[in-house]
mmCIF file of C-alpha atoms in Angstrom:
data_model
loop_
_atom_site.group_PDB
_atom_site.id
_atom_site.type_symbol
_atom_site.label_atom_id
_atom_site.label_comp_id
_atom_site.label_asym_id
_atom_site.label_seq_id
_atom_site.Cartn_x
_atom_site.Cartn_y
_atom_site.Cartn_z
ATOM 1 C CA MET A 10 -0.214 -0.073 0.100
ATOM 2 C CA ALA A 11 1.497 3.573 -0.671
ATOM 3 C CA GLN A 12 1.983 5.534 2.306
ATOM 4 C CA MET A 13 -0.731 8.498 2.523
ATOM 5 C CA LYS A 14 0.476 11.838 1.990
ATOM 6 C CA VAL A 15 -0.136 13.888 5.007
ATOM 7 C CA LEU A 16 2.434 17.051 4.598
ATOM 8 C CA SER A 17 4.153 18.506 2.135
ATOM 9 C CA ALA A 18 7.572 17.201 1.127
ATOM 10 C CA ALA A 19 9.161 20.463 2.907
ATOM 11 C CA ARG A 20 7.000 20.032 6.228
ATOM 12 C CA LYS A 21 7.744 16.432 6.363
ATOM 13 C CA GLN A 22 11.468 16.990 6.029
ATOM 14 C CA ALA A 23 11.270 20.028 8.762
ATOM 15 C CA PHE A 24 9.079 17.328 10.831
ATOM 16 C CA ASN A 25 11.913 14.778 10.607
ATOM 17 C CA SER A 26 15.058 17.331 11.048
ATOM 18 C CA VAL A 27 17.088 17.796 14.111
ATOM 19 C CA PRO A 28 16.320 20.808 15.483
ATOM 20 C CA LYS A 29 18.098 23.908 14.511
ATOM 21 C CA LEU A 30 18.868 25.335 17.780
ATOM 22 C CA THR A 31 18.831 29.584 18.214
ATOM 23 C CA LYS A 32 21.374 30.983 20.478
ATOM 24 C CA GLU A 33 19.045 31.427 23.262
ATOM 25 C CA ALA A 34 17.228 27.962 23.031
ATOM 26 C CA THR A 35 20.834 26.397 23.747
ATOM 27 C CA LEU A 36 21.601 28.476 27.107
ATOM 28 C CA GLY A 37 18.642 26.358 28.171
ATOM 29 C CA TYR A 38 18.957 23.081 26.509
ATOM 30 C CA PHE A 39 22.862 22.643 27.217
ATOM 31 C CA THR A 40 22.627 24.225 30.715
ATOM 32 C CA LEU A 41 24.022 21.597 33.356
ATOM 33 C CA ASP A 42 21.172 21.538 36.270
ATOM 34 C CA LEU A 43 21.941 19.201 39.103
ATOM 35 C CA GLU A 44 20.243 15.898 38.060
ATOM 36 C CA THR A 45 22.039 16.190 34.454
ATOM 37 C CA LYS A 46 25.381 16.883 36.784
ATOM 38 C CA LYS A 47 24.658 13.824 38.803
ATOM 39 C CA ILE A 48 24.052 11.875 35.347
ATOM 40 C CA LEU A 49 26.966 12.782 33.987
ATOM 41 C CA ARG A 50 29.419 12.328 36.790
ATOM 42 C CA LYS A 51 28.459 8.368 36.185
ATOM 43 C CA MET A 52 29.890 8.491 32.676
ATOM 44 C CA GLN A 53 33.196 7.438 31.914
ATOM 45 C CA SER A 54 34.144 8.684 28.435
ATOM 46 C CA ASP A 55 33.671 12.236 26.800
ATOM 47 C CA VAL A 56 31.864 10.763 23.857
ATOM 48 C CA ALA A 57 29.027 9.625 26.085
ATOM 49 C CA LYS A 58 28.741 12.782 27.846
ATOM 50 C CA VAL A 59 28.607 14.820 24.536
ATOM 51 C CA GLY A 60 25.990 12.296 23.205
ATOM 52 C CA PHE A 61 24.048 12.531 26.132
ATOM 53 C CA LEU A 62 24.108 16.337 26.770
ATOM 54 C CA VAL A 63 23.198 16.596 22.629
ATOM 55 C CA SER A 64 20.782 14.174 22.741
ATOM 56 C CA LYS A 65 19.060 15.543 25.934
ATOM 57 C CA ALA A 66 18.885 19.112 23.807
ATOM 58 C CA TYR A 67 17.605 17.614 20.973
ATOM 59 C CA PHE A 68 14.727 15.761 23.330
ATOM 60 C CA GLN A 69 13.861 18.965 25.062
ATOM 61 C CA ALA A 70 13.436 20.587 21.795
ATOM 62 C CA LYS A 71 11.157 17.955 19.776
ATOM 63 C CA GLY A 72 10.327 15.467 22.395
ATOM 64 C CA ARG A 73 12.399 12.776 20.037
ATOM 65 C CA PHE A 74 15.476 11.387 19.663
ATOM 66 C CA PHE A 75 18.031 11.392 16.530
ATOM 67 C CA GLU A 76 21.003 9.131 15.453
ATOM 68 C CA SER A 77 24.344 10.796 16.428
ATOM 69 C CA SER A 78 25.419 10.828 12.848
ATOM 70 C CA ARG A 79 22.577 13.744 12.299
ATOM 71 C CA PHE A 80 23.898 15.666 15.309
ATOM 72 C CA PHE A 81 24.892 19.199 13.964
ATOM 73 C CA ALA A 82 28.922 19.775 14.105
ATOM 74 C CA ALA A 83 28.132 23.322 16.176
ATOM 75 C CA ASP A 84 25.734 21.518 18.847
ATOM 76 C CA ILE A 85 28.846 18.821 19.352
ATOM 77 C CA LYS A 86 31.074 21.986 20.086
ATOM 78 C CA ARG A 87 28.558 23.699 22.310
ATOM 79 C CA ALA A 88 28.214 20.286 24.422
ATOM 80 C CA SER A 89 31.869 20.020 24.537
ATOM 81 C CA ARG A 90 32.529 23.733 25.784
ATOM 82 C CA VAL A 91 29.501 23.216 28.453
ATOM 83 C CA LEU A 92 31.600 20.063 29.447
ATOM 84 C CA ALA A 93 34.817 21.974 29.379
ATOM 85 C CA LEU A 94 36.566 19.771 27.146
ATOM 86 C CA ASN A 95 39.706 20.914 25.614
ATOM 87 C CA HIS A 96 39.696 18.044 22.664
ATOM 88 C CA ALA A 97 37.658 17.294 19.849
ATOM 89 C CA VAL A 98 34.971 14.380 20.237
ATOM 90 C CA ASP A 99 34.998 11.546 17.683
ATOM 91 C CA MET A 100 30.973 10.883 17.473
ATOM 92 C CA ASP A 101 31.342 7.874 15.690
ATOM 93 C CA LYS A 102 32.136 6.067 19.018
ATOM 94 C CA TYR A 103 29.087 6.737 20.189
ATOM 95 C CA THR A 104 27.288 3.543 20.066
ATOM 96 C CA PRO A 105 23.852 2.557 19.454
ATOM 97 C CA GLU A 106 24.108 0.811 23.327
ATOM 98 C CA MET A 107 24.578 4.638 24.466
ATOM 99 C CA ALA A 108 22.152 6.356 22.430
ATOM 100 C CA THR A 109 19.628 3.626 23.968
ATOM 101 C CA ARG A 110 20.793 4.022 27.728
ATOM 102 C CA HIS A 111 20.964 7.737 27.362
ATOM 103 C CA ARG A 112 17.540 7.397 25.894
ATOM 104 C CA LYS A 113 15.915 5.586 28.804
ATOM 105 C CA GLN A 114 17.951 8.144 30.959
ATOM 106 C CA ILE A 115 16.623 11.318 29.709
ATOM 107 C CA LEU A 116 12.674 9.901 29.513
ATOM 108 C CA ALA A 117 13.089 9.135 33.367
ATOM 109 C CA GLN A 118 14.617 12.618 33.882
ATOM 110 C CA TYR A 119 11.791 13.958 32.504
ATOM 111 C CA ASN A 120 9.091 11.712 33.607
ATOM 112 C CA TRP A 121 8.274 10.534 29.988
ATOM 113 C CA GLN A 122 7.105 7.215 28.760
ATOM 114 C CA ALA A 123 8.881 5.636 25.563
ATOM 115 C CA TYR A 124 6.739 5.167 22.473
ATOM 116 C CA SER A 125 5.318 1.545 22.741
ATOM 117 C CA ASN A 126 2.417 -0.384 21.395
ATOM 118 C CA GLU A 127 0.460 0.867 24.118
ATOM 119 C CA THR A 128 1.076 4.330 23.252
ATOM 120 C CA ALA A 129 0.462 3.750 19.563
ATOM 121 C CA ALA A 130 -2.943 2.097 20.614
ATOM 122 C CA LEU A 131 -3.815 5.505 22.334
ATOM 123 C CA LEU A 132 -2.699 7.401 19.482
ATOM 124 C CA ALA A 133 -5.084 5.182 17.172
ATOM 125 C CA LEU A 134 -8.173 5.818 19.479
ATOM 126 C CA HIS A 135 -7.213 9.418 19.408
ATOM 127 C CA THR A 136 -7.189 9.280 15.656
ATOM 128 C CA ASP A 137 -10.347 7.657 15.712
ATOM 129 C CA SER A 138 -12.150 10.403 17.474
ATOM 130 C CA LEU A 139 -10.334 13.110 15.108
ATOM 131 C CA VAL A 140 -11.189 11.331 11.570
ATOM 132 C CA SER A 141 -14.952 10.963 13.260
ATOM 133 C CA ILE A 142 -15.023 14.820 13.512
ATOM 134 C CA ARG A 143 -13.623 14.971 9.854
ATOM 135 C CA MET A 144 -10.684 16.883 10.713
ATOM 136 C CA ASN A 145 -7.952 16.916 7.899
ATOM 137 C CA LYS A 146 -5.120 14.998 7.952
ATOM 138 C CA GLU A 147 -2.213 17.473 8.617
ATOM 139 C CA ASP A 148 -4.367 18.979 11.633
ATOM 140 C CA ILE A 149 -4.633 15.324 13.037
ATOM 141 C CA LEU A 150 -0.838 14.818 12.737
ATOM 142 C CA PHE A 151 -0.147 17.954 14.889
ATOM 143 C CA ALA A 152 -3.005 17.152 17.360
ATOM 144 C CA LEU A 153 -1.439 13.881 17.670
ATOM 145 C CA VAL A 154 2.164 15.667 18.238
ATOM 146 C CA SER A 155 0.237 17.727 20.956
ATOM 147 C CA PHE A 156 -1.156 14.551 22.792
ATOM 148 C CA CYS A 157 2.055 13.331 23.119
ATOM 149 C CA TRP A 158 3.349 16.312 24.642
ATOM 150 C CA MET A 159 0.477 16.682 26.600
ATOM 151 C CA ARG A 160 0.734 12.984 28.105
ATOM 152 C CA ARG A 161 4.667 12.955 28.169
ATOM 153 C CA VAL A 162 4.988 10.504 25.649
ATOM 154 C CA GLU A 163 8.229 10.258 23.420
ATOM 155 C CA ILE A 164 7.279 11.846 19.937
ATOM 156 C CA PRO A 165 7.195 8.788 17.142
ATOM 157 C CA SER A 166 8.464 9.190 13.951
ATOM 158 C CA TYR A 167 6.639 10.894 11.007
ATOM 159 C CA ASN A 168 5.840 7.278 8.895
ATOM 160 C CA GLN A 169 4.671 6.085 12.644
ATOM 161 C CA PHE A 170 2.162 8.843 12.874
ATOM 162 C CA VAL A 171 1.191 8.556 9.144
ATOM 163 C CA ASP A 172 0.671 4.703 9.596
ATOM 164 C CA ILE A 173 -1.821 5.583 12.555
ATOM 165 C CA ILE A 174 -3.349 8.086 10.337
ATOM 166 C CA SER A 175 -3.770 5.942 7.406
ATOM 167 C CA ILE A 176 -5.276 3.002 9.683
ATOM 168 C CA GLY A 177 -7.808 5.706 11.185
ATOM 169 C CA PHE A 178 -9.131 6.878 7.881
ATOM 170 C CA GLN A 179 -9.509 3.472 6.492
ATOM 171 C CA SER A 180 -11.051 2.382 10.175
ATOM 172 C CA TYR A 181 -13.709 5.133 9.505
ATOM 173 C CA GLU A 182 -14.478 4.180 5.999
ATOM 174 C CA THR A 183 -15.113 0.667 6.639
ATOM 175 C CA ARG A 184 -17.457 1.698 9.632
ATOM 176 C CA MET A 185 -19.336 4.147 7.169
ATOM 177 C CA LEU A 186 -19.736 1.789 4.500
ATOM 178 C CA GLY A 187 -20.981 -0.849 7.045
ATOM 179 C CA ASN A 188 -23.611 1.428 8.137
ATOM 180 C CA ARG A 189 -24.798 1.880 4.994
ATOM 181 C CA SER A 190 -28.665 1.055 4.590
ATOM 182 C CA PRO A 191 -29.414 -1.107 1.453
ATOM 183 C CA ARG A 192 -31.658 1.149 -1.330
ATOM 184 C CA PRO A 193 -35.107 0.600 -1.145
ATOM 185 C CA TYR A 194 -36.344 0.024 -4.781
#
């Protein structure tokens, strides 16, 4: 089945992109609060510390996590400066295992839930109600994003949202076709 188009190509790219942090935003996102300092003290490598700090900043900005290969060099440098590192950090050494561990720590730090089958089911139920009031696809996507922020659920990928929205529209159509009364002749 072809994927439903919910956003224009440009808006889809913006949705999927790593956040471009403003100077003002970086001041807040890269600040070392007590909880973050406590977590960082337990880390052995500078790579882990930088990876954690950049992941945390991106999560605060978008409620999502990104692969380290997509981290902006400027954000890596900014994290290194905040950590008072005097050498370059090779983010190729930031392993998926580290990223997964950091993801769990960041979610716990902010009291958020990881995106799961359970949260996908909640989003599907919410989608059904939005489709039934004939909301358009783009508005549904952003209503689901807001739902995640309000419920403190990790924001899923664009493709996961599209799948949920597609199923919601198909389900609605099936229900409506099933409710048709036969025409009297």
